[in-house]
Amino acid sequence: MRGPQTVRGRLLLVLALVAAVTVFTATVPLLRDWFDLRVYYGTVHTWVHHGGRIYDYRVPGTEYGFTYPPFAAVGMLPMALVGLPLAIAASLLVNLTALAFVLRILAGPGWRRWGWYRWALALCALALFEPLRDTFSFGQVNLILLALVLGDCCLLRSGRGRWAGVGIGLAAAIKLTPALFIAMLLIGRRWRAAGVATAVALAATGLAAWTDPKASRFYWTQALWDTSRVGRLDYVSNQSLQGVLARLGHPDKPLWAIVVLLTLAVWAWRTRRAVTAGDWTAAFALTGLAACLVSPITWVHHLVWVLPSFALLARAGYPRIAGALYAVMCTSVVWLWFDDASGIDGFLGSNLYTWITLGLLFGLPVGQSRPGGSEGSERSERSPLSRIARVTAPTPRPAKAAAMAVSDQTESSSGAAAAAIGTVLGPGRGAGRRASSEPTGSTRPAASKPQSSS
């Protein structure tokens, strides 16, 4: 479906979409009041100004406290110098900068050719994406970590890998999940980058241990192994494989360990194929998906790690699939099973974001970035998505085949955003539901035992 072709028509469409997005975000999702940022802020101020311990702080009236490694608290020390309003403003500015950097990398070398119209459509679609809007309204660090990791992806992809690994090392020191990217570098035999990432992570962790030895000792010996500090495993916001098992009533660790090992085996196999084809973008996207799946707790706002997968799908020639999956993750649909995730509908619906992540891990095309592309194209054709596309795609009429071949090159980059926007605007009808006071809640009533977001 073609959009308006005149500047006036495009401007009117963008203004209408901005109005619709504003209404949607003001009525349907719950704005989180920068809850996680207030955890960080209170922790740092208690630590610096009142002699308190990092992991003893709790937000007044709640049981929520700091759950990251000590280096994250060291990195947040500048917040001790400012008031909360300025800290909120700085969080928004840093997250916007990180988002701009991420979009620049995901758009690729041709980002300037998008023009204001396509970028406006993309930004409207991004404003609807539940993990992204939660990251902003919680004051979370997810986008910063994604930007650090994708910076290394850009270095490896361009062949300027001398400093590759620094971003991954810093991200792993702030939060443990990105450490899986070090394993990805080992799979790709990028020994130098893996060594740099490991050295940076250890140096940052050592700096934190020197700054506060007691906090470091407590975290690595006790807090790290206590998942109850973070929240309930069966809470619907936990979209990891462990969350699926917990909602099924099987949170036992041996079963989870088996599922994690199988998932990591699939990830290692597909990542190896990607790096063999020279497709570092796919390797990074697959690793972000696997990290979300195998982490014990993956709150919805952690799922910004799937953004590279959607960009890769659209650029590989599957904009409709990317747009449909993206649209689902804009709807907050998993919260419909907030109270009761039993039955087949609960099993499928409450874990829907997990199924999307798992499907992308199995079906994401690889080999698209290799120069010359013959082997990469052959590999990507073996992807399950290729078979789906061949079955579902309509056959063009001969008279229009040549025109479609030309127009597809200019329209595919905006196809995902346009599909997402067109599909998502419907959920505004759910605005009548009660909003939750739960920090990690959405449009559902508050839980009797609210969960912390990490």
mmCIF file of C-alpha atoms in Angstrom, residues 64-369:
data_model
loop_
_atom_site.group_PDB
_atom_site.id
_atom_site.type_symbol
_atom_site.label_atom_id
_atom_site.label_comp_id
_atom_site.label_asym_id
_atom_site.label_seq_id
_atom_site.Cartn_x
_atom_site.Cartn_y
_atom_site.Cartn_z
ATOM 1 C CA TYR A 64 12.557 -2.651 45.720
ATOM 2 C CA GLY A 65 16.268 -1.933 45.757
ATOM 3 C CA PHE A 66 19.413 -2.031 43.638
ATOM 4 C CA THR A 67 20.043 -5.331 41.814
ATOM 5 C CA TYR A 68 22.903 -4.575 39.377
ATOM 6 C CA PRO A 69 26.606 -5.337 39.854
ATOM 7 C CA PRO A 70 28.505 -2.749 41.944
ATOM 8 C CA PHE A 71 30.130 -1.179 38.877
ATOM 9 C CA ALA A 72 26.694 0.024 37.757
ATOM 10 C CA ALA A 73 26.403 2.025 40.996
ATOM 11 C CA VAL A 74 29.889 3.462 40.403
ATOM 12 C CA GLY A 75 28.839 4.558 36.931
ATOM 13 C CA MET A 76 25.766 6.267 38.376
ATOM 14 C CA LEU A 77 27.735 8.315 40.915
ATOM 15 C CA PRO A 78 27.155 11.621 39.031
ATOM 16 C CA MET A 79 23.518 11.417 40.177
ATOM 17 C CA ALA A 80 24.767 12.147 43.713
ATOM 18 C CA LEU A 81 25.557 15.693 42.569
ATOM 19 C CA VAL A 82 22.107 16.629 41.232
ATOM 20 C CA GLY A 83 18.471 16.654 42.258
ATOM 21 C CA LEU A 84 15.911 14.107 41.060
ATOM 22 C CA PRO A 85 14.329 16.354 38.358
ATOM 23 C CA LEU A 86 17.719 16.959 36.773
ATOM 24 C CA ALA A 87 18.518 13.237 37.004
ATOM 25 C CA ILE A 88 15.257 12.481 35.151
ATOM 26 C CA ALA A 89 16.093 15.034 32.456
ATOM 27 C CA ALA A 90 19.584 13.575 32.090
ATOM 28 C CA SER A 91 18.130 10.051 31.825
ATOM 29 C CA LEU A 92 15.819 11.121 28.996
ATOM 30 C CA LEU A 93 18.663 12.866 27.175
ATOM 31 C CA VAL A 94 21.055 9.913 27.531
ATOM 32 C CA ASN A 95 18.394 7.436 26.401
ATOM 33 C CA LEU A 96 17.483 9.591 23.391
ATOM 34 C CA THR A 97 21.153 9.821 22.447
ATOM 35 C CA ALA A 98 21.560 6.047 22.808
ATOM 36 C CA LEU A 99 18.439 5.480 20.688
ATOM 37 C CA ALA A 100 19.751 7.778 17.962
ATOM 38 C CA PHE A 101 23.048 5.872 17.937
ATOM 39 C CA VAL A 102 21.250 2.513 17.778
ATOM 40 C CA LEU A 103 19.031 3.673 14.904
ATOM 41 C CA ARG A 104 22.031 5.022 13.026
ATOM 42 C CA ILE A 105 23.733 1.617 13.209
ATOM 43 C CA LEU A 106 20.620 -0.406 12.395
ATOM 44 C CA ALA A 107 19.717 1.800 9.420
ATOM 45 C CA GLY A 108 23.105 1.096 7.829
ATOM 46 C CA PRO A 109 25.149 3.248 5.434
ATOM 47 C CA GLY A 110 22.071 4.428 3.542
ATOM 48 C CA TRP A 111 20.440 6.087 6.538
ATOM 49 C CA ARG A 112 20.559 9.533 4.906
ATOM 50 C CA ARG A 113 18.430 8.292 1.998
ATOM 51 C CA TRP A 114 15.504 7.614 4.321
ATOM 52 C CA GLY A 115 14.552 11.302 4.429
ATOM 53 C CA TRP A 116 12.408 13.038 7.017
ATOM 54 C CA TYR A 117 9.234 11.163 6.050
ATOM 55 C CA ARG A 118 10.508 7.636 6.622
ATOM 56 C CA TRP A 119 12.299 8.654 9.804
ATOM 57 C CA ALA A 120 9.084 10.250 11.088
ATOM 58 C CA LEU A 121 7.169 7.022 10.419
ATOM 59 C CA ALA A 122 9.887 4.985 12.118
ATOM 60 C CA LEU A 123 9.883 7.226 15.202
ATOM 61 C CA CYS A 124 6.089 6.957 15.494
ATOM 62 C CA ALA A 125 6.417 3.177 15.358
ATOM 63 C CA LEU A 126 9.213 3.202 17.961
ATOM 64 C CA ALA A 127 7.095 5.300 20.324
ATOM 65 C CA LEU A 128 4.529 2.474 20.343
ATOM 66 C CA PHE A 129 7.023 -0.335 21.012
ATOM 67 C CA GLU A 130 6.310 -1.542 24.562
ATOM 68 C CA PRO A 131 9.892 -2.417 25.602
ATOM 69 C CA LEU A 132 11.121 0.953 24.363
ATOM 70 C CA ARG A 133 8.447 3.100 25.958
ATOM 71 C CA ASP A 134 8.924 1.195 29.241
ATOM 72 C CA THR A 135 12.676 1.792 29.090
ATOM 73 C CA PHE A 136 12.077 5.545 28.861
ATOM 74 C CA SER A 137 9.314 5.757 31.483
ATOM 75 C CA PHE A 138 11.155 3.514 33.965
ATOM 76 C CA GLY A 139 14.412 5.437 33.444
ATOM 77 C CA GLN A 140 16.093 2.147 32.577
ATOM 78 C CA VAL A 141 19.583 1.450 31.169
ATOM 79 C CA ASN A 142 18.615 -1.021 28.423
ATOM 80 C CA LEU A 143 19.207 1.342 25.507
ATOM 81 C CA ILE A 144 22.613 2.358 26.840
ATOM 82 C CA LEU A 145 23.687 -1.284 26.987
ATOM 83 C CA LEU A 146 22.317 -1.940 23.491
ATOM 84 C CA ALA A 147 24.226 1.075 22.142
ATOM 85 C CA LEU A 148 27.473 -0.093 23.775
ATOM 86 C CA VAL A 149 27.139 -3.568 22.284
ATOM 87 C CA LEU A 150 26.096 -2.387 18.808
ATOM 88 C CA GLY A 151 29.080 -0.049 18.774
ATOM 89 C CA ASP A 152 31.277 -3.154 18.793
ATOM 90 C CA CYS A 153 29.093 -4.670 16.076
ATOM 91 C CA CYS A 154 29.748 -1.615 13.920
ATOM 92 C CA LEU A 155 33.515 -1.924 14.459
ATOM 93 C CA LEU A 156 33.578 -5.621 13.563
ATOM 94 C CA ARG A 157 31.319 -5.172 10.560
ATOM 95 C CA SER A 158 33.446 -2.373 9.143
ATOM 96 C CA GLY A 159 36.755 -4.160 9.706
ATOM 97 C CA ARG A 160 37.976 -1.553 12.244
ATOM 98 C CA GLY A 161 38.076 -4.038 15.098
ATOM 99 C CA ARG A 162 41.074 -2.761 17.051
ATOM 100 C CA TRP A 163 38.903 -1.412 19.869
ATOM 101 C CA ALA A 164 36.078 -3.922 19.445
ATOM 102 C CA GLY A 165 35.115 -5.456 22.770
ATOM 103 C CA VAL A 166 35.261 -2.308 24.904
ATOM 104 C CA GLY A 167 31.513 -1.715 24.638
ATOM 105 C CA ILE A 168 30.664 -5.343 25.374
ATOM 106 C CA GLY A 169 33.005 -5.357 28.371
ATOM 107 C CA LEU A 170 31.434 -2.230 29.848
ATOM 108 C CA ALA A 171 27.906 -3.543 29.230
ATOM 109 C CA ALA A 172 28.757 -6.854 30.922
ATOM 110 C CA ALA A 173 30.164 -5.010 33.950
ATOM 111 C CA ILE A 174 26.990 -2.938 34.273
ATOM 112 C CA LYS A 175 24.636 -5.887 33.825
ATOM 113 C CA LEU A 176 25.551 -9.549 33.476
ATOM 114 C CA THR A 177 23.336 -10.500 30.520
ATOM 115 C CA PRO A 178 25.556 -8.873 27.831
ATOM 116 C CA ALA A 179 28.404 -11.203 28.880
ATOM 117 C CA LEU A 180 26.944 -13.671 26.353
ATOM 118 C CA PHE A 181 28.357 -11.427 23.624
ATOM 119 C CA ILE A 182 31.867 -12.377 24.804
ATOM 120 C CA ALA A 183 30.975 -15.995 24.033
ATOM 121 C CA MET A 184 29.758 -14.835 20.619
ATOM 122 C CA LEU A 185 33.190 -13.303 19.949
ATOM 123 C CA LEU A 186 34.800 -16.613 20.897
ATOM 124 C CA ILE A 187 32.494 -18.491 18.521
ATOM 125 C CA GLY A 188 33.524 -16.043 15.788
ATOM 126 C CA ARG A 189 37.210 -16.557 16.690
ATOM 127 C CA ARG A 190 37.688 -12.893 17.360
ATOM 128 C CA TRP A 191 40.192 -13.635 20.084
ATOM 129 C CA ARG A 192 41.464 -10.085 20.432
ATOM 130 C CA ALA A 193 37.971 -8.602 20.773
ATOM 131 C CA ALA A 194 36.984 -11.308 23.280
ATOM 132 C CA GLY A 195 40.144 -10.602 25.263
ATOM 133 C CA VAL A 196 39.490 -6.852 25.231
ATOM 134 C CA ALA A 197 35.882 -7.378 26.373
ATOM 135 C CA THR A 198 36.946 -9.703 29.180
ATOM 136 C CA ALA A 199 39.739 -7.370 30.315
ATOM 137 C CA VAL A 200 37.436 -4.333 30.333
ATOM 138 C CA ALA A 201 34.738 -6.212 32.269
ATOM 139 C CA LEU A 202 37.264 -7.450 34.851
ATOM 140 C CA ALA A 203 38.886 -4.014 35.165
ATOM 141 C CA ALA A 204 35.516 -2.335 35.715
ATOM 142 C CA THR A 205 34.525 -4.983 38.262
ATOM 143 C CA GLY A 206 37.876 -4.552 40.001
ATOM 144 C CA LEU A 207 37.363 -0.771 40.147
ATOM 145 C CA ALA A 208 34.013 -1.323 41.842
ATOM 146 C CA ALA A 209 35.585 -3.776 44.311
ATOM 147 C CA TRP A 210 38.271 -1.202 45.167
ATOM 148 C CA THR A 211 35.597 1.500 45.603
ATOM 149 C CA ASP A 212 33.369 -0.555 47.929
ATOM 150 C CA PRO A 213 34.817 -3.988 48.853
ATOM 151 C CA LYS A 214 31.904 -4.963 51.120
ATOM 152 C CA ALA A 215 29.285 -4.257 48.461
ATOM 153 C CA SER A 216 31.206 -6.273 45.891
ATOM 154 C CA ARG A 217 31.653 -9.202 48.247
ATOM 155 C CA PHE A 218 27.933 -9.177 49.133
ATOM 156 C CA TYR A 219 26.842 -9.012 45.493
ATOM 157 C CA TRP A 220 29.061 -11.789 44.137
ATOM 158 C CA THR A 221 28.503 -14.157 47.068
ATOM 159 C CA GLN A 222 24.838 -13.540 47.940
ATOM 160 C CA ALA A 223 22.779 -11.026 45.930
ATOM 161 C CA LEU A 224 23.690 -12.487 42.536
ATOM 162 C CA TRP A 225 22.227 -15.881 43.438
ATOM 163 C CA ASP A 226 19.061 -14.587 45.084
ATOM 164 C CA THR A 227 16.463 -14.117 42.320
ATOM 165 C CA SER A 228 13.833 -13.155 44.898
ATOM 166 C CA ARG A 229 15.557 -9.768 45.147
ATOM 167 C CA VAL A 230 14.502 -9.079 41.569
ATOM 168 C CA GLY A 231 10.967 -10.437 41.556
ATOM 169 C CA ARG A 232 8.642 -13.408 41.144
ATOM 170 C CA LEU A 233 9.640 -15.766 38.338
ATOM 171 C CA ASP A 234 6.019 -16.423 37.294
ATOM 172 C CA TYR A 235 5.102 -12.750 36.994
ATOM 173 C CA VAL A 236 3.716 -12.109 33.504
ATOM 174 C CA SER A 237 6.297 -9.424 32.766
ATOM 175 C CA ASN A 238 9.017 -12.090 32.939
ATOM 176 C CA GLN A 239 9.233 -13.119 29.273
ATOM 177 C CA SER A 240 12.182 -15.511 29.601
ATOM 178 C CA LEU A 241 12.098 -19.300 29.295
ATOM 179 C CA GLN A 242 12.272 -19.490 33.084
ATOM 180 C CA GLY A 243 9.150 -17.324 33.225
ATOM 181 C CA VAL A 244 7.324 -19.733 30.901
ATOM 182 C CA LEU A 245 8.243 -22.706 33.084
ATOM 183 C CA ALA A 246 7.292 -20.859 36.270
ATOM 184 C CA ARG A 247 3.844 -19.978 34.905
ATOM 185 C CA LEU A 248 3.412 -23.656 34.021
ATOM 186 C CA GLY A 249 4.171 -24.529 37.640
ATOM 187 C CA HIS A 250 7.605 -26.044 36.857
ATOM 188 C CA PRO A 251 10.198 -23.530 38.098
ATOM 189 C CA ASP A 252 12.633 -26.297 39.092
ATOM 190 C CA LYS A 253 16.213 -25.518 38.116
ATOM 191 C CA PRO A 254 17.185 -28.854 36.473
ATOM 192 C CA LEU A 255 14.427 -28.549 33.850
ATOM 193 C CA TRP A 256 15.290 -24.897 33.245
ATOM 194 C CA ALA A 257 18.978 -25.799 32.874
ATOM 195 C CA ILE A 258 18.134 -28.367 30.184
ATOM 196 C CA VAL A 259 15.999 -25.854 28.273
ATOM 197 C CA VAL A 260 18.756 -23.237 28.538
ATOM 198 C CA LEU A 261 21.394 -25.660 27.237
ATOM 199 C CA LEU A 262 19.229 -26.576 24.245
ATOM 200 C CA THR A 263 18.595 -22.895 23.509
ATOM 201 C CA LEU A 264 22.292 -22.084 23.737
ATOM 202 C CA ALA A 265 23.081 -24.976 21.386
ATOM 203 C CA VAL A 266 20.717 -23.537 18.767
ATOM 204 C CA TRP A 267 22.175 -20.060 19.323
ATOM 205 C CA ALA A 268 25.783 -21.307 18.951
ATOM 206 C CA TRP A 269 24.919 -23.215 15.741
ATOM 207 C CA ARG A 270 23.133 -20.276 14.105
ATOM 208 C CA THR A 271 25.700 -17.728 15.312
ATOM 209 C CA ARG A 272 28.526 -19.822 13.899
ATOM 210 C CA ARG A 273 26.782 -19.852 10.511
ATOM 211 C CA ALA A 274 26.341 -16.081 10.686
ATOM 212 C CA VAL A 275 29.980 -15.278 11.483
ATOM 213 C CA THR A 276 31.180 -17.791 8.875
ATOM 214 C CA ALA A 277 29.181 -15.812 6.319
ATOM 215 C CA GLY A 278 30.651 -12.566 7.675
ATOM 216 C CA ASP A 279 27.225 -11.422 8.869
ATOM 217 C CA TRP A 280 28.062 -9.795 12.213
ATOM 218 C CA THR A 281 24.736 -7.966 12.324
ATOM 219 C CA ALA A 282 22.899 -11.300 12.423
ATOM 220 C CA ALA A 283 25.350 -12.693 14.984
ATOM 221 C CA PHE A 284 24.707 -9.770 17.324
ATOM 222 C CA ALA A 285 20.937 -9.985 16.775
ATOM 223 C CA LEU A 286 20.894 -13.727 17.541
ATOM 224 C CA THR A 287 22.950 -13.192 20.690
ATOM 225 C CA GLY A 288 20.581 -10.523 21.965
ATOM 226 C CA LEU A 289 17.652 -12.907 21.441
ATOM 227 C CA ALA A 290 19.414 -15.778 23.220
ATOM 228 C CA ALA A 291 20.389 -13.548 26.157
ATOM 229 C CA CYS A 292 16.733 -12.616 26.689
ATOM 230 C CA LEU A 293 15.645 -16.253 26.542
ATOM 231 C CA VAL A 294 18.223 -17.794 28.901
ATOM 232 C CA SER A 295 18.263 -15.042 31.525
ATOM 233 C CA PRO A 296 16.285 -16.128 34.618
ATOM 234 C CA ILE A 297 14.306 -12.886 34.494
ATOM 235 C CA THR A 298 13.647 -10.873 31.336
ATOM 236 C CA TRP A 299 11.169 -8.118 32.047
ATOM 237 C CA VAL A 300 9.296 -6.728 29.058
ATOM 238 C CA HIS A 301 11.476 -3.613 28.964
ATOM 239 C CA HIS A 302 14.570 -5.812 28.506
ATOM 240 C CA LEU A 303 13.249 -6.817 25.088
ATOM 241 C CA VAL A 304 14.745 -3.792 23.348
ATOM 242 C CA TRP A 305 17.347 -6.426 22.415
ATOM 243 C CA VAL A 306 14.971 -7.696 19.697
ATOM 244 C CA LEU A 307 15.148 -4.396 17.761
ATOM 245 C CA PRO A 308 18.205 -5.512 15.708
ATOM 246 C CA SER A 309 16.271 -8.623 14.666
ATOM 247 C CA PHE A 310 13.348 -6.590 13.334
ATOM 248 C CA ALA A 311 15.713 -4.310 11.413
ATOM 249 C CA LEU A 312 17.494 -7.344 9.983
ATOM 250 C CA LEU A 313 14.208 -8.939 8.908
ATOM 251 C CA ALA A 314 13.096 -5.800 7.100
ATOM 252 C CA ARG A 315 16.427 -5.367 5.321
ATOM 253 C CA ALA A 316 16.515 -9.063 4.369
ATOM 254 C CA GLY A 317 13.241 -8.747 2.468
ATOM 255 C CA TYR A 318 10.643 -9.690 5.088
ATOM 256 C CA PRO A 319 9.085 -6.324 6.048
ATOM 257 C CA ARG A 320 5.578 -7.761 6.486
ATOM 258 C CA ILE A 321 6.721 -10.418 8.922
ATOM 259 C CA ALA A 322 8.818 -7.855 10.797
ATOM 260 C CA GLY A 323 5.905 -5.418 10.897
ATOM 261 C CA ALA A 324 3.433 -8.014 12.160
ATOM 262 C CA LEU A 325 5.702 -9.248 14.955
ATOM 263 C CA TYR A 326 6.643 -5.701 15.882
ATOM 264 C CA ALA A 327 2.968 -4.707 16.025
ATOM 265 C CA VAL A 328 2.207 -7.513 18.476
ATOM 266 C CA MET A 329 4.927 -6.207 20.795
ATOM 267 C CA CYS A 330 3.323 -2.763 20.750
ATOM 268 C CA THR A 331 -0.022 -3.935 22.123
ATOM 269 C CA SER A 332 0.826 -4.955 25.735
ATOM 270 C CA VAL A 333 -1.187 -8.082 24.909
ATOM 271 C CA VAL A 334 0.583 -10.327 27.453
ATOM 272 C CA TRP A 335 -1.024 -8.326 30.273
ATOM 273 C CA LEU A 336 -4.431 -9.756 29.379
ATOM 274 C CA TRP A 337 -3.258 -12.831 31.340
ATOM 275 C CA PHE A 338 -2.019 -10.811 34.320
ATOM 276 C CA ASP A 339 -4.449 -12.500 36.742
ATOM 277 C CA ASP A 340 -4.630 -15.998 35.283
ATOM 278 C CA ALA A 341 -2.192 -17.609 32.833
ATOM 279 C CA SER A 342 -3.727 -21.092 33.025
ATOM 280 C CA GLY A 343 -5.106 -23.065 30.101
ATOM 281 C CA ILE A 344 -4.027 -23.171 26.479
ATOM 282 C CA ASP A 345 -4.862 -19.516 25.917
ATOM 283 C CA GLY A 346 -2.818 -18.545 28.971
ATOM 284 C CA PHE A 347 0.123 -20.676 27.872
ATOM 285 C CA LEU A 348 0.118 -19.127 24.395
ATOM 286 C CA GLY A 349 -0.938 -15.572 25.254
ATOM 287 C CA SER A 350 0.945 -14.810 28.466
ATOM 288 C CA ASN A 351 4.201 -15.965 26.864
ATOM 289 C CA LEU A 352 3.633 -14.380 23.465
ATOM 290 C CA TYR A 353 6.742 -12.192 23.569
ATOM 291 C CA THR A 354 8.806 -15.259 24.484
ATOM 292 C CA TRP A 355 7.424 -17.139 21.478
ATOM 293 C CA ILE A 356 8.338 -14.205 19.215
ATOM 294 C CA THR A 357 11.873 -14.134 20.607
ATOM 295 C CA LEU A 358 12.225 -17.903 20.247
ATOM 296 C CA GLY A 359 10.845 -17.852 16.707
ATOM 297 C CA LEU A 360 13.333 -15.164 15.718
ATOM 298 C CA LEU A 361 16.185 -17.194 17.182
ATOM 299 C CA PHE A 362 15.237 -20.128 14.938
ATOM 300 C CA GLY A 363 14.102 -18.220 11.844
ATOM 301 C CA LEU A 364 16.186 -15.058 11.547
ATOM 302 C CA PRO A 365 17.951 -14.939 8.151
ATOM 303 C CA VAL A 366 21.751 -15.014 8.289
ATOM 304 C CA GLY A 367 24.411 -14.328 5.678
ATOM 305 C CA GLN A 368 22.872 -11.110 4.345
ATOM 306 C CA SER A 369 25.919 -8.902 4.989
#
